[in-house]
Amino acid sequence: KQWYQRRVRVSETETEECDIPSCIWDMDCYTGNGVQYRGRVGRTTSDYDCQNWNRDYPVIHSYHSPEYNWAGVGEHTFCRNPSPDDDSRPWCYKDYFWSWFDIWDYCDIPQCSREKFDYYRF
């Protein structure tokens, strides 16, 4: 495992170095089909902002929480994959009114792998 130096709070005014491993949850990448992805990327590969999952504007859709809480959708604009049977990675609806026929896109999030990320190397 690779360890990173992290600062921890000792008191209100002091911090010190300690050896705490960097967690996978701190990294913006996805595994498998991305259904477990809970990162904070909110932009598509075509460079559009993502629409809030709990809103139906500009795109009317059916992926609202709480029915899709298991997929991480909610009151935010981050990429998710609430359709793992149909899609292979995190995506979102475009927050752009003029994209009527091209309403969603995959997000530019790398897949987690040992080749791309040092913390996967053992």
PDB file of C-alpha atoms in Angstrom:
ATOM      1  CA  LYS A   1       0.000   0.000   0.000  1.00  0.00           C
ATOM      2  CA  GLN A   2       1.094   3.530  -0.602  1.00  0.00           C
ATOM      3  CA  TRP A   3       0.897   5.937   2.323  1.00  0.00           C
ATOM      4  CA  TYR A   4       0.506   9.684   2.098  1.00  0.00           C
ATOM      5  CA  GLN A   5       1.470  12.282   4.626  1.00  0.00           C
ATOM      6  CA  ARG A   6      -1.651  13.854   6.045  1.00  0.00           C
ATOM      7  CA  ARG A   7      -2.137  16.654   8.542  1.00  0.00           C
ATOM      8  CA  VAL A   8      -4.311  16.006  11.560  1.00  0.00           C
ATOM      9  CA  ARG A   9      -5.629  18.605  13.960  1.00  0.00           C
ATOM     10  CA  VAL A  10      -3.992  18.418  17.383  1.00  0.00           C
ATOM     11  CA  SER A  11      -5.617  21.520  18.816  1.00  0.00           C
ATOM     12  CA  GLU A  12      -7.367  24.663  17.641  1.00  0.00           C
ATOM     13  CA  THR A  13      -4.081  26.109  16.423  1.00  0.00           C
ATOM     14  CA  GLU A  14      -1.812  23.087  15.795  1.00  0.00           C
ATOM     15  CA  THR A  15      -1.571  20.342  13.212  1.00  0.00           C
ATOM     16  CA  GLU A  16       0.987  17.578  12.845  1.00  0.00           C
ATOM     17  CA  GLU A  17       2.046  15.095  10.175  1.00  0.00           C
ATOM     18  CA  CYS A  18       0.863  11.514  10.463  1.00  0.00           C
ATOM     19  CA  ASP A  19       0.821   8.409   8.284  1.00  0.00           C
ATOM     20  CA  ILE A  20      -2.801   7.833   7.334  1.00  0.00           C
ATOM     21  CA  PRO A  21      -3.509   5.970   4.099  1.00  0.00           C
ATOM     22  CA  SER A  22      -5.278   7.883   1.390  1.00  0.00           C
ATOM     23  CA  CYS A  23      -8.731   6.368   1.020  1.00  0.00           C
ATOM     24  CA  ILE A  24     -10.267   5.279  -2.267  1.00  0.00           C
ATOM     25  CA  TRP A  25     -13.244   7.467  -1.392  1.00  0.00           C
ATOM     26  CA  ASP A  26     -10.994  10.518  -1.623  1.00  0.00           C
ATOM     27  CA  MET A  27     -10.191   9.730  -5.252  1.00  0.00           C
ATOM     28  CA  ASP A  28     -12.355  10.679  -8.218  1.00  0.00           C
ATOM     29  CA  CYS A  29     -12.561   7.440 -10.165  1.00  0.00           C
ATOM     30  CA  TYR A  30     -15.162   4.699 -10.528  1.00  0.00           C
ATOM     31  CA  THR A  31     -15.088   0.908 -10.436  1.00  0.00           C
ATOM     32  CA  GLY A  32     -17.136  -1.570 -12.454  1.00  0.00           C
ATOM     33  CA  ASN A  33     -20.125   0.146 -14.054  1.00  0.00           C
ATOM     34  CA  GLY A  34     -19.940   3.120 -11.694  1.00  0.00           C
ATOM     35  CA  VAL A  35     -23.077   2.358  -9.696  1.00  0.00           C
ATOM     36  CA  GLN A  36     -21.075   2.830  -6.457  1.00  0.00           C
ATOM     37  CA  TYR A  37     -19.511   6.122  -7.582  1.00  0.00           C
ATOM     38  CA  ARG A  38     -20.102   8.897  -5.030  1.00  0.00           C
ATOM     39  CA  GLY A  39     -17.609  11.481  -6.265  1.00  0.00           C
ATOM     40  CA  ARG A  40     -18.212  15.145  -6.940  1.00  0.00           C
ATOM     41  CA  VAL A  41     -17.724  15.425 -10.702  1.00  0.00           C
ATOM     42  CA  GLY A  42     -20.704  17.271 -12.184  1.00  0.00           C
ATOM     43  CA  ARG A  43     -19.703  17.843 -15.796  1.00  0.00           C
ATOM     44  CA  THR A  44     -20.184  15.746 -18.925  1.00  0.00           C
ATOM     45  CA  THR A  45     -17.570  14.672 -21.454  1.00  0.00           C
ATOM     46  CA  SER A  46     -19.202  17.149 -23.868  1.00  0.00           C
ATOM     47  CA  ASP A  47     -18.482  19.920 -21.313  1.00  0.00           C
ATOM     48  CA  TYR A  48     -22.017  20.563 -20.007  1.00  0.00           C
ATOM     49  CA  ASP A  49     -22.982  21.022 -16.359  1.00  0.00           C
ATOM     50  CA  CYS A  50     -25.146  18.267 -14.887  1.00  0.00           C
ATOM     51  CA  GLN A  51     -28.795  18.808 -14.019  1.00  0.00           C
ATOM     52  CA  ASN A  52     -29.941  18.327 -10.420  1.00  0.00           C
ATOM     53  CA  TRP A  53     -31.267  14.759 -10.074  1.00  0.00           C
ATOM     54  CA  ASN A  54     -34.328  15.904  -8.092  1.00  0.00           C
ATOM     55  CA  ARG A  55     -35.421  18.425 -10.714  1.00  0.00           C
ATOM     56  CA  ASP A  56     -37.271  17.978 -13.986  1.00  0.00           C
ATOM     57  CA  TYR A  57     -35.917  20.997 -15.782  1.00  0.00           C
ATOM     58  CA  PRO A  58     -34.695  21.207 -18.420  1.00  0.00           C
ATOM     59  CA  VAL A  59     -34.972  17.408 -18.789  1.00  0.00           C
ATOM     60  CA  ILE A  60     -38.023  15.540 -17.451  1.00  0.00           C
ATOM     61  CA  HIS A  61     -36.873  12.166 -16.113  1.00  0.00           C
ATOM     62  CA  SER A  62     -37.782   9.445 -13.620  1.00  0.00           C
ATOM     63  CA  TYR A  63     -34.525   9.070 -11.654  1.00  0.00           C
ATOM     64  CA  HIS A  64     -35.568  10.893  -8.481  1.00  0.00           C
ATOM     65  CA  SER A  65     -34.705  10.122  -4.880  1.00  0.00           C
ATOM     66  CA  PRO A  66     -35.799   8.424  -2.643  1.00  0.00           C
ATOM     67  CA  GLU A  67     -36.590   5.682  -5.177  1.00  0.00           C
ATOM     68  CA  TYR A  68     -33.025   5.860  -6.534  1.00  0.00           C
ATOM     69  CA  ASN A  69     -31.169   6.609  -3.292  1.00  0.00           C
ATOM     70  CA  TRP A  70     -29.348   3.297  -3.734  1.00  0.00           C
ATOM     71  CA  ALA A  71     -27.668   4.866  -6.786  1.00  0.00           C
ATOM     72  CA  GLY A  72     -26.670   8.050  -4.949  1.00  0.00           C
ATOM     73  CA  VAL A  73     -29.041  10.399  -6.773  1.00  0.00           C
ATOM     74  CA  GLY A  74     -30.461  13.266  -4.743  1.00  0.00           C
ATOM     75  CA  GLU A  75     -30.395  17.021  -4.277  1.00  0.00           C
ATOM     76  CA  HIS A  76     -27.140  17.530  -6.185  1.00  0.00           C
ATOM     77  CA  THR A  77     -25.663  17.718  -9.682  1.00  0.00           C
ATOM     78  CA  PHE A  78     -22.986  15.013  -9.447  1.00  0.00           C
ATOM     79  CA  CYS A  79     -22.593  12.208 -11.962  1.00  0.00           C
ATOM     80  CA  ARG A  80     -24.137   8.852 -11.048  1.00  0.00           C
ATOM     81  CA  ASN A  81     -25.253   5.622 -12.710  1.00  0.00           C
ATOM     82  CA  PRO A  82     -28.851   4.834 -11.715  1.00  0.00           C
ATOM     83  CA  SER A  83     -29.211   2.559 -14.776  1.00  0.00           C
ATOM     84  CA  PRO A  84     -26.447  -0.048 -14.311  1.00  0.00           C
ATOM     85  CA  ASP A  85     -28.147  -2.579 -16.592  1.00  0.00           C
ATOM     86  CA  ASP A  86     -28.013  -0.133 -19.502  1.00  0.00           C
ATOM     87  CA  ASP A  87     -24.969   2.057 -18.858  1.00  0.00           C
ATOM     88  CA  SER A  88     -21.342   1.211 -18.241  1.00  0.00           C
ATOM     89  CA  ARG A  89     -20.224   4.262 -16.258  1.00  0.00           C
ATOM     90  CA  PRO A  90     -21.455   7.398 -14.412  1.00  0.00           C
ATOM     91  CA  TRP A  91     -23.499   9.890 -16.425  1.00  0.00           C
ATOM     92  CA  CYS A  92     -25.945  12.753 -15.976  1.00  0.00           C
ATOM     93  CA  TYR A  93     -28.604  14.787 -17.729  1.00  0.00           C
ATOM     94  CA  LYS A  94     -27.317  17.976 -19.306  1.00  0.00           C
ATOM     95  CA  ASP A  95     -28.387  21.176 -17.598  1.00  0.00           C
ATOM     96  CA  TYR A  96     -28.909  22.859 -20.934  1.00  0.00           C
ATOM     97  CA  PHE A  97     -32.303  23.762 -22.358  1.00  0.00           C
ATOM     98  CA  TRP A  98     -31.314  23.555 -26.035  1.00  0.00           C
ATOM     99  CA  SER A  99     -30.125  19.937 -25.922  1.00  0.00           C
ATOM    100  CA  TRP A 100     -33.578  18.458 -26.645  1.00  0.00           C
ATOM    101  CA  PHE A 101     -32.419  15.408 -28.567  1.00  0.00           C
ATOM    102  CA  ASP A 102     -29.095  14.919 -26.842  1.00  0.00           C
ATOM    103  CA  ILE A 103     -30.233  15.181 -23.230  1.00  0.00           C
ATOM    104  CA  TRP A 104     -27.585  13.171 -21.358  1.00  0.00           C
ATOM    105  CA  ASP A 105     -23.931  12.245 -21.574  1.00  0.00           C
ATOM    106  CA  TYR A 106     -21.300  10.224 -19.771  1.00  0.00           C
ATOM    107  CA  CYS A 107     -19.054  12.058 -17.366  1.00  0.00           C
ATOM    108  CA  ASP A 108     -15.330  12.497 -17.723  1.00  0.00           C
ATOM    109  CA  ILE A 109     -14.343  10.330 -14.758  1.00  0.00           C
ATOM    110  CA  PRO A 110     -11.474   7.852 -15.036  1.00  0.00           C
ATOM    111  CA  GLN A 111     -11.989   4.206 -14.183  1.00  0.00           C
ATOM    112  CA  CYS A 112      -9.972   3.175 -11.124  1.00  0.00           C
ATOM    113  CA  SER A 113      -7.007   1.025 -12.074  1.00  0.00           C
ATOM    114  CA  ARG A 114      -3.571   0.138 -10.820  1.00  0.00           C
ATOM    115  CA  GLU A 115      -2.011   1.603 -13.945  1.00  0.00           C
ATOM    116  CA  LYS A 116      -3.596   5.042 -13.526  1.00  0.00           C
ATOM    117  CA  PHE A 117      -3.490   5.482  -9.747  1.00  0.00           C
ATOM    118  CA  ASP A 118      -0.565   4.791  -7.415  1.00  0.00           C
ATOM    119  CA  TYR A 119      -2.786   3.962  -4.462  1.00  0.00           C
ATOM    120  CA  TYR A 120      -3.911   0.785  -6.234  1.00  0.00           C
ATOM    121  CA  ARG A 121      -0.340  -0.566  -6.440  1.00  0.00           C
ATOM    122  CA  PHE A 122       0.595  -3.129  -3.819  1.00  0.00           C
TER     123      PHE A 122
END
